[in-house]
mmCIF file of C-alpha atoms and ligand atoms in Angstrom:
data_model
loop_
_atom_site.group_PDB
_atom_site.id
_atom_site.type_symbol
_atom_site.label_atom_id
_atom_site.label_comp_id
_atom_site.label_asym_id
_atom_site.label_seq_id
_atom_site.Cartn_x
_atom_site.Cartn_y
_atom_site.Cartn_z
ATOM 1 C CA UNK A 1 -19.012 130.310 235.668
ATOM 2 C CA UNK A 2 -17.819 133.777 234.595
ATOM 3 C CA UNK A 3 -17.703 134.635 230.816
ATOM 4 C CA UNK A 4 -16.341 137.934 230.334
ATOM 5 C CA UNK A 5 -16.755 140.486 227.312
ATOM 6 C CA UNK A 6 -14.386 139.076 224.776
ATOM 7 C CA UNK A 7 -13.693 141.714 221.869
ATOM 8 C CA UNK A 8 -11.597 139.208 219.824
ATOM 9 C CA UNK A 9 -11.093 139.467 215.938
ATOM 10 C CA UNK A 10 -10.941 135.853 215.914
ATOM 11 C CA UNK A 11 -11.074 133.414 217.018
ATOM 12 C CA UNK A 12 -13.635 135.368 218.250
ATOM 13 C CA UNK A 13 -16.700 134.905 221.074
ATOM 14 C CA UNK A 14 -19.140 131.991 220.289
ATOM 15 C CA UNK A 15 -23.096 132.462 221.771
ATOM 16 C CA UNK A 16 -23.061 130.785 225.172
ATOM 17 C CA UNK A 17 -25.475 129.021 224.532
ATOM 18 C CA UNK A 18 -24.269 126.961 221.432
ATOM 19 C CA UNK A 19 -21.188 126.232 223.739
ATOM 20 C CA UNK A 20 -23.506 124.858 226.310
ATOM 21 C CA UNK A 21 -24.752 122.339 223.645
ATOM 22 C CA UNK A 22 -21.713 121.361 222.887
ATOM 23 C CA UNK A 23 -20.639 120.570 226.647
ATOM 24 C CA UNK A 24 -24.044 119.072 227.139
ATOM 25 C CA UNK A 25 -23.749 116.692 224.153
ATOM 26 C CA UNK A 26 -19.506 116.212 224.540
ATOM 27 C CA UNK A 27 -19.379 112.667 225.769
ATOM 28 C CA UNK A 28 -22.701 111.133 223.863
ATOM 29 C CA UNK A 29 -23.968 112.873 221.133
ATOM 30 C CA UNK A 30 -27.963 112.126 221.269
ATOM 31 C CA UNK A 31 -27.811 108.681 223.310
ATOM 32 C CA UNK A 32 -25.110 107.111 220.786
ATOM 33 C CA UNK A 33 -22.747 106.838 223.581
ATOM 34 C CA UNK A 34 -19.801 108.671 221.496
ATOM 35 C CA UNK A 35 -19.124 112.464 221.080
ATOM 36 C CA UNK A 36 -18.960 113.935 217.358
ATOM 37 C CA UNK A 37 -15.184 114.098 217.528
ATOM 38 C CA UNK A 38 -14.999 109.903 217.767
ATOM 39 C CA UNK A 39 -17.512 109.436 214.947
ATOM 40 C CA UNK A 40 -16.249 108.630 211.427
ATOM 41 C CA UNK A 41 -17.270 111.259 209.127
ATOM 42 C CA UNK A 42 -19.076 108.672 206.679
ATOM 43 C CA UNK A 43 -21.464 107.233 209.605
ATOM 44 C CA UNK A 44 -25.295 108.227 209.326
ATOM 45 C CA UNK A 45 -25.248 109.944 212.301
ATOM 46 C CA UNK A 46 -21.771 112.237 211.370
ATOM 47 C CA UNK A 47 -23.423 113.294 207.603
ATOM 48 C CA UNK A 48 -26.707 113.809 209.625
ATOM 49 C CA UNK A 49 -24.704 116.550 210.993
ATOM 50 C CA UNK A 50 -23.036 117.943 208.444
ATOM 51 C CA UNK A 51 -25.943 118.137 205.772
ATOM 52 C CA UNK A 52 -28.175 119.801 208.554
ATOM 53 C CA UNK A 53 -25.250 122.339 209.053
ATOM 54 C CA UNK A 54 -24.549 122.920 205.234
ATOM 55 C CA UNK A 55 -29.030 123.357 204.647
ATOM 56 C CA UNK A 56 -29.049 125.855 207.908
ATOM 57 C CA UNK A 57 -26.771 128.092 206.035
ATOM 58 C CA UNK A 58 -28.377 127.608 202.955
ATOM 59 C CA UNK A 59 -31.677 128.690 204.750
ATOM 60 C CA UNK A 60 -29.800 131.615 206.288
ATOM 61 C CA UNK A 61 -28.258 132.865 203.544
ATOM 62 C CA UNK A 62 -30.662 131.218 200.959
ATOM 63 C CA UNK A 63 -28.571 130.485 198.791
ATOM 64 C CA UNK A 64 -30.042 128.007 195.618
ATOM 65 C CA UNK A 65 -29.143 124.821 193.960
ATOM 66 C CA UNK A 66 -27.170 126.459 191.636
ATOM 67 C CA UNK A 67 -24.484 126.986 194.108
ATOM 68 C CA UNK A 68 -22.544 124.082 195.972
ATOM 69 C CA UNK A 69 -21.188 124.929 199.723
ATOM 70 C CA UNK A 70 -18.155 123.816 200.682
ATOM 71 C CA UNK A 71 -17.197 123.066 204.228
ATOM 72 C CA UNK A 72 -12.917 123.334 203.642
ATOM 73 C CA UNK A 73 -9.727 123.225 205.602
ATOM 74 C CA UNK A 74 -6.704 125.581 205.449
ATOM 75 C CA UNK A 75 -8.313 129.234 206.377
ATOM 76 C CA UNK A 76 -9.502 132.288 204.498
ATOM 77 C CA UNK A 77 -6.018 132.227 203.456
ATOM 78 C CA UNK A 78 -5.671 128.717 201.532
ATOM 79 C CA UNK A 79 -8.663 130.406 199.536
ATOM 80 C CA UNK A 80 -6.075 133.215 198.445
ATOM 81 C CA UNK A 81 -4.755 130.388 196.293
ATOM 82 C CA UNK A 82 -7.923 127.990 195.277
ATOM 83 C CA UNK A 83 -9.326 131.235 193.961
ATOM 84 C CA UNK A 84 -6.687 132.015 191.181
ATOM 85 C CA UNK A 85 -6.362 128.161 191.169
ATOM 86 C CA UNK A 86 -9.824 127.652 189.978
ATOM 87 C CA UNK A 87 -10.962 130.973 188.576
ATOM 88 C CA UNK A 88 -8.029 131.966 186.074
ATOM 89 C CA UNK A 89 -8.613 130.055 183.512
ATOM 90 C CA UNK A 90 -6.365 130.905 179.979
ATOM 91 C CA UNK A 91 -7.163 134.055 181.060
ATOM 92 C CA UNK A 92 -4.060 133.648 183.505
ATOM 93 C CA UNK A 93 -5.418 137.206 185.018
ATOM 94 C CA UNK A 94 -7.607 138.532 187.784
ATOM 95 C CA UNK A 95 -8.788 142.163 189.105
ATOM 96 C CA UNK A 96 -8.402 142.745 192.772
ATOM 97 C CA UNK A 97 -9.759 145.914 194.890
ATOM 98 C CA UNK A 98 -6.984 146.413 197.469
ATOM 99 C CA UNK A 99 -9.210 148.267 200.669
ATOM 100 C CA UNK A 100 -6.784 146.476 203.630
ATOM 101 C CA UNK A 101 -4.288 143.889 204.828
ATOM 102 C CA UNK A 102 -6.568 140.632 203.751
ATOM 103 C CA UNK A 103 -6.921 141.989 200.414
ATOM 104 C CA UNK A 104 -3.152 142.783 200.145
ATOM 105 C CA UNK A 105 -2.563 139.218 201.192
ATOM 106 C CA UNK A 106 -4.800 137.916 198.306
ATOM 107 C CA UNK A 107 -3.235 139.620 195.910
ATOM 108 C CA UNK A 108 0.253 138.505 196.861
ATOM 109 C CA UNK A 109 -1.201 135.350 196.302
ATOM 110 C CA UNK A 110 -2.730 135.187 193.225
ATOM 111 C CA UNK A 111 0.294 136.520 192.057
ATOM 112 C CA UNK A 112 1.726 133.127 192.142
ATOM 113 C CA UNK A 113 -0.649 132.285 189.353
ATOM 114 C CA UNK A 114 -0.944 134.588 186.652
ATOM 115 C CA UNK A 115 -1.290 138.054 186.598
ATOM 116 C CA UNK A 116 -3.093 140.824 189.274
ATOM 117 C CA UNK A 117 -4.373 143.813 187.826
ATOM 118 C CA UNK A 118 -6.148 146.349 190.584
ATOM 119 C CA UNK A 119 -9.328 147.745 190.065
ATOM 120 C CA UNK A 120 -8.730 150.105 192.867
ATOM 121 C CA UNK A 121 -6.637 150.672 195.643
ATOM 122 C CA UNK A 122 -6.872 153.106 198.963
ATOM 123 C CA UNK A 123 -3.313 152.568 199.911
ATOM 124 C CA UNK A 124 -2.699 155.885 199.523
ATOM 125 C CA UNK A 125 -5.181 157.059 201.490
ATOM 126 C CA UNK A 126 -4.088 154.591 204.417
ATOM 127 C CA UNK A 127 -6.685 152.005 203.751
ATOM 128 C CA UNK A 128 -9.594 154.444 205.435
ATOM 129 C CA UNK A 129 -12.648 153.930 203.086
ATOM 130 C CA UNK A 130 -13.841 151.520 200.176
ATOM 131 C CA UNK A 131 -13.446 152.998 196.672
ATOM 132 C CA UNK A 132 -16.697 153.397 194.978
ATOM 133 C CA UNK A 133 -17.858 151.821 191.793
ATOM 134 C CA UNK A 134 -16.914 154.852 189.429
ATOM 135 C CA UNK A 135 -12.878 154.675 190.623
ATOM 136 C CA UNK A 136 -13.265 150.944 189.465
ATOM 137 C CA UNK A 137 -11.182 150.155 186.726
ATOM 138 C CA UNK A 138 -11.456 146.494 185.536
ATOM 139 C CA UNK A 139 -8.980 145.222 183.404
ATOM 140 C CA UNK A 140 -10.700 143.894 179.938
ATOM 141 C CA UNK A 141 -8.393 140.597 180.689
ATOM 142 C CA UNK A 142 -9.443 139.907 184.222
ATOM 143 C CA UNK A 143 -11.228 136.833 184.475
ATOM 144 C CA UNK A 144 -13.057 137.794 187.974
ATOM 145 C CA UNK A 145 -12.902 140.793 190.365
ATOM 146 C CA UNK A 146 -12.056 140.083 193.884
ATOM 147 C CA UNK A 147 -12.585 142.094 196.925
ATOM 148 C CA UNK A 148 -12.820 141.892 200.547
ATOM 149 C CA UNK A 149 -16.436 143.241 201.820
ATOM 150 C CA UNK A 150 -15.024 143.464 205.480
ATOM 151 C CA UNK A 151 -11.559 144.023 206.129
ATOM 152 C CA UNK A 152 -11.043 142.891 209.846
ATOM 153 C CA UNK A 153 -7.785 144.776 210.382
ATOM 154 C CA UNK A 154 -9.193 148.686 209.000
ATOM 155 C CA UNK A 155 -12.850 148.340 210.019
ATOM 156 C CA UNK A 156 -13.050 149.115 206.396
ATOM 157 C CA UNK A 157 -16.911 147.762 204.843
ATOM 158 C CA UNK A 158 -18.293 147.893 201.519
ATOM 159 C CA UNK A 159 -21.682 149.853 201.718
ATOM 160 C CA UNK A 160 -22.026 148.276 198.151
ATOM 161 C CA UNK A 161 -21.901 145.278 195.951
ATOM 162 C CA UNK A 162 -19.366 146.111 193.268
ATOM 163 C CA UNK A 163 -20.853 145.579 189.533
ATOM 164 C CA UNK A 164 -17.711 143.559 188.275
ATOM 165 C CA UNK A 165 -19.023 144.147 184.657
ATOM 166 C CA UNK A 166 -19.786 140.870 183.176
ATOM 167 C CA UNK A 167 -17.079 139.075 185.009
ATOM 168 C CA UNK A 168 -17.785 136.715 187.988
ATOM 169 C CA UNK A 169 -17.412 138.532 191.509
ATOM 170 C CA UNK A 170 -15.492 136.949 194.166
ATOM 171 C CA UNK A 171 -15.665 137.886 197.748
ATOM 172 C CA UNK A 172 -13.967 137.308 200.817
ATOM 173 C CA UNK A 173 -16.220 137.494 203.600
ATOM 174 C CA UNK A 174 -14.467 135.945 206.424
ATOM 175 C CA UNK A 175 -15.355 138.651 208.799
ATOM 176 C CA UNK A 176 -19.301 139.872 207.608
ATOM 177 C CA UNK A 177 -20.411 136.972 206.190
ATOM 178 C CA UNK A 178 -24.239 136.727 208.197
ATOM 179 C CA UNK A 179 -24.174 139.690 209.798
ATOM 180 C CA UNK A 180 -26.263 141.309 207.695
ATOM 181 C CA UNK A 181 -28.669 139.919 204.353
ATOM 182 C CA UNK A 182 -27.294 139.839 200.962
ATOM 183 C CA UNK A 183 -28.183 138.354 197.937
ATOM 184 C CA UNK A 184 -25.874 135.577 197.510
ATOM 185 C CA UNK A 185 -26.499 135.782 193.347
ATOM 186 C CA UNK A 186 -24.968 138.456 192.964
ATOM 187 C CA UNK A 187 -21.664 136.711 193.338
ATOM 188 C CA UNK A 188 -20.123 134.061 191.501
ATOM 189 C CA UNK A 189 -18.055 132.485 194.400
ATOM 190 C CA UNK A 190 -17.820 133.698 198.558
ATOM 191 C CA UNK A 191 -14.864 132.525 201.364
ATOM 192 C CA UNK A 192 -15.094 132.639 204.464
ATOM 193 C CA UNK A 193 -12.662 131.589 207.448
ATOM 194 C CA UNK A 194 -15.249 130.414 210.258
ATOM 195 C CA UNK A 195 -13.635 131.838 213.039
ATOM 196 C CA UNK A 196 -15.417 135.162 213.685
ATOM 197 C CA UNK A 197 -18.459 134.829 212.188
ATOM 198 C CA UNK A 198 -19.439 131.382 211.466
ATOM 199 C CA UNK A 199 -17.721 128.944 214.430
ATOM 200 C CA UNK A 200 -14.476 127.720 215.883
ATOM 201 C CA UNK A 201 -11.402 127.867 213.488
ATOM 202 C CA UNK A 202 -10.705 125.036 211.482
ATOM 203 C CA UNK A 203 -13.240 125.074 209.035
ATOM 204 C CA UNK A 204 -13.574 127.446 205.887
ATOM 205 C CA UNK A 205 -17.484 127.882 204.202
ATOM 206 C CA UNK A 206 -16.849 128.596 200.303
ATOM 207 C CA UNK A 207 -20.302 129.124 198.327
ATOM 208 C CA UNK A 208 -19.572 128.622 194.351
ATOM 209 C CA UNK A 209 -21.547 128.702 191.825
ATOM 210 C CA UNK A 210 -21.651 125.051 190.195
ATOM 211 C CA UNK A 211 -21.500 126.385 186.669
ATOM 212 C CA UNK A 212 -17.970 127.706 187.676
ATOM 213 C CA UNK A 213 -16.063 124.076 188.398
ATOM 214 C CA UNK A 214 -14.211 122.116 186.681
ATOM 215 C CA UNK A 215 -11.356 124.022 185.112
ATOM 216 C CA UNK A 216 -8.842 124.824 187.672
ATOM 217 C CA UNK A 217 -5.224 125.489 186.425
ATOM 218 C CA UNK A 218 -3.226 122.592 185.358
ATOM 219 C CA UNK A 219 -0.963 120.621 187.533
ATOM 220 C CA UNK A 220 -2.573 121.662 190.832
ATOM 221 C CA UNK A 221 -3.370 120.021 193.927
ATOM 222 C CA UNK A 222 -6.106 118.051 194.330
ATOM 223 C CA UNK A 223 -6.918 119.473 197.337
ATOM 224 C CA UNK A 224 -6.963 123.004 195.334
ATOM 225 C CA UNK A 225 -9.752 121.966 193.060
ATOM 226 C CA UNK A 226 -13.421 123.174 193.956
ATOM 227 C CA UNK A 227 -14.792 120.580 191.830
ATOM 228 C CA UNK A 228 -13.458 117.403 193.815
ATOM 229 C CA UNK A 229 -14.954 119.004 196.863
ATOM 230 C CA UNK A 230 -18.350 119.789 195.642
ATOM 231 C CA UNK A 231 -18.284 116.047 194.057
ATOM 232 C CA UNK A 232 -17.559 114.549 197.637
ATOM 233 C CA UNK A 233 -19.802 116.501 199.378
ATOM 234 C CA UNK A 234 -16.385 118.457 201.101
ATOM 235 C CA UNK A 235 -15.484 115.035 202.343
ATOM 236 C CA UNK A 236 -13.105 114.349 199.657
ATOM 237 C CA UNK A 237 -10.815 112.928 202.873
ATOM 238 C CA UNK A 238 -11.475 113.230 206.817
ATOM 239 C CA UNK A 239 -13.273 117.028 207.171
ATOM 240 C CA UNK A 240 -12.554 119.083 210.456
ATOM 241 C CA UNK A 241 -15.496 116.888 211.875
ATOM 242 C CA UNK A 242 -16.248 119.144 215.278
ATOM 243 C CA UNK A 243 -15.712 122.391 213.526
ATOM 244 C CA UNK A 244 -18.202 121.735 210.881
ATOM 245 C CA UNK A 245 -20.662 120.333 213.517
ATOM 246 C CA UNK A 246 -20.249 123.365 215.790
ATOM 247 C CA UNK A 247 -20.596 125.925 212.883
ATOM 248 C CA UNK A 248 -23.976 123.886 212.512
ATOM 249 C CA UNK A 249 -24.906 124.847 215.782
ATOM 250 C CA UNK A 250 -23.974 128.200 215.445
ATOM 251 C CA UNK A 251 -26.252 128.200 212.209
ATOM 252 C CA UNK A 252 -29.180 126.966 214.750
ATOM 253 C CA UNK A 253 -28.184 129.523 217.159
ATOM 254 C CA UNK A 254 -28.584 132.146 214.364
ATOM 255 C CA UNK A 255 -32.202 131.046 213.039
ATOM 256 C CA UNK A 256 -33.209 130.963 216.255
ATOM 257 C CA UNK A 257 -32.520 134.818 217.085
ATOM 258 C CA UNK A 258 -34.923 135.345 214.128
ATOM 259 C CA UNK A 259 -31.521 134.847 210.777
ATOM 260 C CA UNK A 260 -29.459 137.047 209.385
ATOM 261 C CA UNK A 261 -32.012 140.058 208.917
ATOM 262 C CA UNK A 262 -33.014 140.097 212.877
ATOM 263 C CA UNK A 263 -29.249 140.216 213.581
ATOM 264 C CA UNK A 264 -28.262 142.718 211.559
ATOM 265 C CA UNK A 265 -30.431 144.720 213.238
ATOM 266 C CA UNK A 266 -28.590 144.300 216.923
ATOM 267 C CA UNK A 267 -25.397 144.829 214.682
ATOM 268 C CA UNK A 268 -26.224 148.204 213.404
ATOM 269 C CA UNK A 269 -27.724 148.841 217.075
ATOM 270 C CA UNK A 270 -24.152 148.002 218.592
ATOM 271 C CA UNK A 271 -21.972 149.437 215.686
ATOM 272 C CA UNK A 272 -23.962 152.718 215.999
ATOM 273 C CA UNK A 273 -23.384 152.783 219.574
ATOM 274 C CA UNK A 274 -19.832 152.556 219.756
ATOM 275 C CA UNK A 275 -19.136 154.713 216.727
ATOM 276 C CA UNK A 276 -21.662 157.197 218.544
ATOM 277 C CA UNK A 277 -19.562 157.329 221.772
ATOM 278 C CA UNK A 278 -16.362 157.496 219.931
ATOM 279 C CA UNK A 279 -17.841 160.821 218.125
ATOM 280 C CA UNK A 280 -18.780 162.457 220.676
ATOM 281 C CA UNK A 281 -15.794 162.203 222.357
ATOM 282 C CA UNK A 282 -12.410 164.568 221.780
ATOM 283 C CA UNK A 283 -10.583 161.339 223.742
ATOM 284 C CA UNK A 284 -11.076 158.516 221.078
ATOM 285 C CA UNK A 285 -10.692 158.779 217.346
ATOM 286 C CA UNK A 286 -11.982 156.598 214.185
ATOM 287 C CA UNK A 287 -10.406 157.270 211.108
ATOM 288 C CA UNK A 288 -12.530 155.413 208.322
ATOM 289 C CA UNK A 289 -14.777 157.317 206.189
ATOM 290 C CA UNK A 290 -18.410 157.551 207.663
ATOM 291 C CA UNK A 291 -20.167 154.987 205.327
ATOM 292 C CA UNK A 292 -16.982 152.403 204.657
ATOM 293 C CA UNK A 293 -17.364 152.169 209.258
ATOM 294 C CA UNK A 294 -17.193 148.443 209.811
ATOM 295 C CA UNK A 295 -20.573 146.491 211.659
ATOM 296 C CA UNK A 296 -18.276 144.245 213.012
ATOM 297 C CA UNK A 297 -14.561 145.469 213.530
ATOM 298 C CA UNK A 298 -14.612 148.824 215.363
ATOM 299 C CA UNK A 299 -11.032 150.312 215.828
ATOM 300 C CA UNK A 300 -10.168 153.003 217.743
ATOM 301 C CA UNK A 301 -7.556 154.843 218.846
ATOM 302 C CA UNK A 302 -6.825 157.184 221.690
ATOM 303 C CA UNK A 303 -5.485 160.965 221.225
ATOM 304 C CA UNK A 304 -2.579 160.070 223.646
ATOM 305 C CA UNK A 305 -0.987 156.799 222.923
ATOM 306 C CA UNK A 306 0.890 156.618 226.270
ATOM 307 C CA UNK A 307 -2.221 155.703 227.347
ATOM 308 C CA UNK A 308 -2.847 152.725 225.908
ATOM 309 C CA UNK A 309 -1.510 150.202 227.682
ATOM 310 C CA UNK A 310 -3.170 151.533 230.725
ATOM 311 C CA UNK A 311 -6.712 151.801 229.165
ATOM 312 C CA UNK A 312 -5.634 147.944 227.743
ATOM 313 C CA UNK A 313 -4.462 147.329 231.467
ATOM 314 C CA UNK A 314 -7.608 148.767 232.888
ATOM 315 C CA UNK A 315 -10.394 147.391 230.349
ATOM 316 C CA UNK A 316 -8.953 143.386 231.170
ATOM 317 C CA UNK A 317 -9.541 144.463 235.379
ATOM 318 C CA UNK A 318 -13.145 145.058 233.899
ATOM 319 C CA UNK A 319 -13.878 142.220 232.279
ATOM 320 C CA UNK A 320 -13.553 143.671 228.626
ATOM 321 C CA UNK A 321 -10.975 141.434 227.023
ATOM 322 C CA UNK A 322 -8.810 141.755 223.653
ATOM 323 C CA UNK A 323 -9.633 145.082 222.772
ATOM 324 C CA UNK A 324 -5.567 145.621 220.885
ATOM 325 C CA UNK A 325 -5.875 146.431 217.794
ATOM 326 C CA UNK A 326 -3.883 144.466 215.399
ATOM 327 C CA UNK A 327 -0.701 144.878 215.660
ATOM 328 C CA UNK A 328 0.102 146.628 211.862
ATOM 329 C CA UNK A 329 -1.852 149.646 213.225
ATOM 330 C CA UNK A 330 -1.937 149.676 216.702
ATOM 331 C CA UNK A 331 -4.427 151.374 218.974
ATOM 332 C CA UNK A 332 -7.629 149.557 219.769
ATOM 333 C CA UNK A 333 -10.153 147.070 217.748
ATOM 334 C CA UNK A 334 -13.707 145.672 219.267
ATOM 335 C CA UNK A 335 -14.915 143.118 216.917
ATOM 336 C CA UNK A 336 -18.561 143.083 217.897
ATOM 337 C CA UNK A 337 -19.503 139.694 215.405
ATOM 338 C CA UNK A 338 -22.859 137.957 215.962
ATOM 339 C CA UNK A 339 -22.071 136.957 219.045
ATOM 340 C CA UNK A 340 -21.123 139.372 221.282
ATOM 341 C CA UNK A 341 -24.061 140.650 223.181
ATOM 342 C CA UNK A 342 -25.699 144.157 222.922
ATOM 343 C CA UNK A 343 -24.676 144.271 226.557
ATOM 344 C CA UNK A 344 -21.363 144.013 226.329
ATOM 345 C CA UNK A 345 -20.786 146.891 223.854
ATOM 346 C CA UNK A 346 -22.648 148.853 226.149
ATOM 347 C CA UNK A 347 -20.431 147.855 228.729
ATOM 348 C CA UNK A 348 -17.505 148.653 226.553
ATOM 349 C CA UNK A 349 -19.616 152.246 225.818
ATOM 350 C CA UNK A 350 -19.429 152.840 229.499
ATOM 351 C CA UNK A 351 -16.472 152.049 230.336
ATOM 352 C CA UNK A 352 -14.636 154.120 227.836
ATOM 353 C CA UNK A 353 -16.444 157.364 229.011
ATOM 354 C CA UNK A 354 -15.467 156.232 232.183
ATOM 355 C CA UNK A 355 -11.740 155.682 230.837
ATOM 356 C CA UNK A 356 -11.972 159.371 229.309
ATOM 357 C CA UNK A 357 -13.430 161.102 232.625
ATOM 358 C CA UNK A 358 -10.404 159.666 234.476
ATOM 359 C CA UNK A 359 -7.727 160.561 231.542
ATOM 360 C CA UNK A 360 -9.100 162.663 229.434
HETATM 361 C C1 PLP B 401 -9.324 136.380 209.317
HETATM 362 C C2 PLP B 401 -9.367 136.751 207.885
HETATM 363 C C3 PLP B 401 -8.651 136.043 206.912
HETATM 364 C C4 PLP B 401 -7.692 134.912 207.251
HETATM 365 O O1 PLP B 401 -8.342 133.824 207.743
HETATM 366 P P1 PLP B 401 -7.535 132.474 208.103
HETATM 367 O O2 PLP B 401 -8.644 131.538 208.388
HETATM 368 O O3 PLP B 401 -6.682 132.777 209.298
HETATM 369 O O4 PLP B 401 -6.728 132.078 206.940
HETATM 370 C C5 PLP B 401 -8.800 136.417 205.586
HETATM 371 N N1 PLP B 401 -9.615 137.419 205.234
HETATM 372 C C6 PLP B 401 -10.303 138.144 206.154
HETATM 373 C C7 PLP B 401 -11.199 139.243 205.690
HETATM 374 C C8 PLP B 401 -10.209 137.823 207.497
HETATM 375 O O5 PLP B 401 -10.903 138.532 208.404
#
């Protein structure tokens, strides 16, 4: 067996060892003689699963009673339109922070439903740094703010928890979420699309608080309704049953590296790495501002841009796979989530001086 580096912004690398698990326990999940996949989600064994996944991440994270977790189909990007859905009340209105493509994408959305007002946007500036609180303007109407803490695409990260002013804070934290500790109460409701942080894709983790539910916009969806999940325990109909289950082992995987706290020390270790290497070299280049620099997404690009295909080419032969960046802004991107190893970022580190003593 060979697993190589794997850089991916997701579906992204998954710990060996929870993959192992899963092969181990694919045919006969714990002597029942059937794998996960062939169980009905409403058997003992099945909800044995899933509530052990949902308290993991309530351990990880811990995150109280007052909040209900959701375990939800349809991507980061179905939530662009629950959130609206269940959060705009009369007020038909919600702030947004634009800092990147995902948060772009949510706006567009909520547009659909009422009105957007932005708190802030970096678009001018390219989309290179987070604004801070004082540039936030929040619209007296706004019923929440929303912004993205990581956006995946930029390598653009919050070094802050925005003070939305009295209105409840909504976050999108598809590509951060448990890479580093934060206080879950200091949000009102948190997405995230399982598929670089959290597990395979197919499943969508949505922490609300429970004091929130219960008035989504008329004439919506089912589906769409936070409430009718949180009362069915996310099984409201047939859940992505082996998603959920292998984000549960993921969750295992993570308390058993010591949580969120002991990990986000190994992320700042490889983050600080890379971004070390890249600044010291005249060869590669980072534009994001210094504090806004991404744990998780790193992209970079070279000075000469003939060159990267070959240094694409070059970093597959050696076993360092989907370093593109995305293909809006072009250059390169390592996502280093939870799961990819100290040593392969410092394979990636050596490599690129390498790369640059051969090029450069
Ligand atoms: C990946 C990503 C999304 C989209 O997730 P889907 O599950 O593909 O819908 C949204 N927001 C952020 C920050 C992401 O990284």
């Amino acid at each position: 067996m060979s697993r190589k580096h794997n850089f991916s912004a997701g579906p992204a690398a998954l710990p060996t060892a929870v993959l192992e698990q899963a092969q181990a326990e694919i045919l006969d999940w714990q002597g029942r003689g059937l794998s996960v996949m062939e169980m009905s989600h409403r058997s003992a064994e099945y909800v044995s699963i899933a509530t052990a996944a949902e308290q993991d991440l309530r351990d990880l994270l811990n995150i109280s009673d007052e909040y209900a977790v959701l375990f939800l189909q349809g991507g980061a990007t179905s939530q662009f339109a629950m959130v609206p859905v269940n959060m705009m009340g009369d007020k038909r209105c919600g702030a947004y922070i634009n800092t990147g493509m995902w948060s772009t994408k949510a706006i567009k959305e909520a547009k659909r439903f009422g009105d957007v007002c932005l708190a802030a946007s970096t678009e001018p500036e390219s989309f290179t740094r987070a604004p801070s609180q004082a540039e936030l303007q929040i619209d007296s109407n706004a019923a929440y703010l929303h912004y993205t803490t990581n956006e995946t695409i930029g390598g653009v990260q919050f070094d802050y928890i925005p003070d939305a002013q009295g209105r409840p804070l909504v976050a999108d934290m598809s590509s951060d979420i448990l890479s580093a500790p934060m206080d879950v109460n200091n949000f009102e409701l948190i997405y995230a699309g399982a598929q670089k942080n959290i597990g395979p894709a197919g499943i969508t983790v949505v922490i609300v608080r429970k004091s929130l539910l219960g008035n989504p916009l008329p004439g919506m969806p089912t589906m769409y309704d936070y409430q009718v999940h949180a009362k069915a325990d996310s099984m409201n109909n047939t859940p992505p049953t082996y998603s959920w289950y292998l984000a549960g082992l993921v969750f295992k995987w993570l308390k058993a590296q010591g949580g969120v706290a002991a990990i986000a020390e190994v992320n700042r270790r490889k983050s600080a790495k890379l971004y070390a290497a890249i600044d010291a070299s005249g060869f590669y280049a980072n534009p994001v501002a210094v504090n806004n620099r991404s744990i998780m997404n790193v992209p970079f690009t070279l000075v000469d841009s003939s060159l990267d295909a070959k240094f694409l080419a070059e970093a597959e032969a050696a076993d360092l796979l989907n370093l593109q960046g995305h293909r809006s802004v072009g250059g390169m991107r390592a996502s280093i989530y939870n799961a990819v190893s100290e040593s392969s970022v410092d394979a990636l580190v050596e490599f690129m001086a390498e790369f640059e003593r051969r090029w450069g």
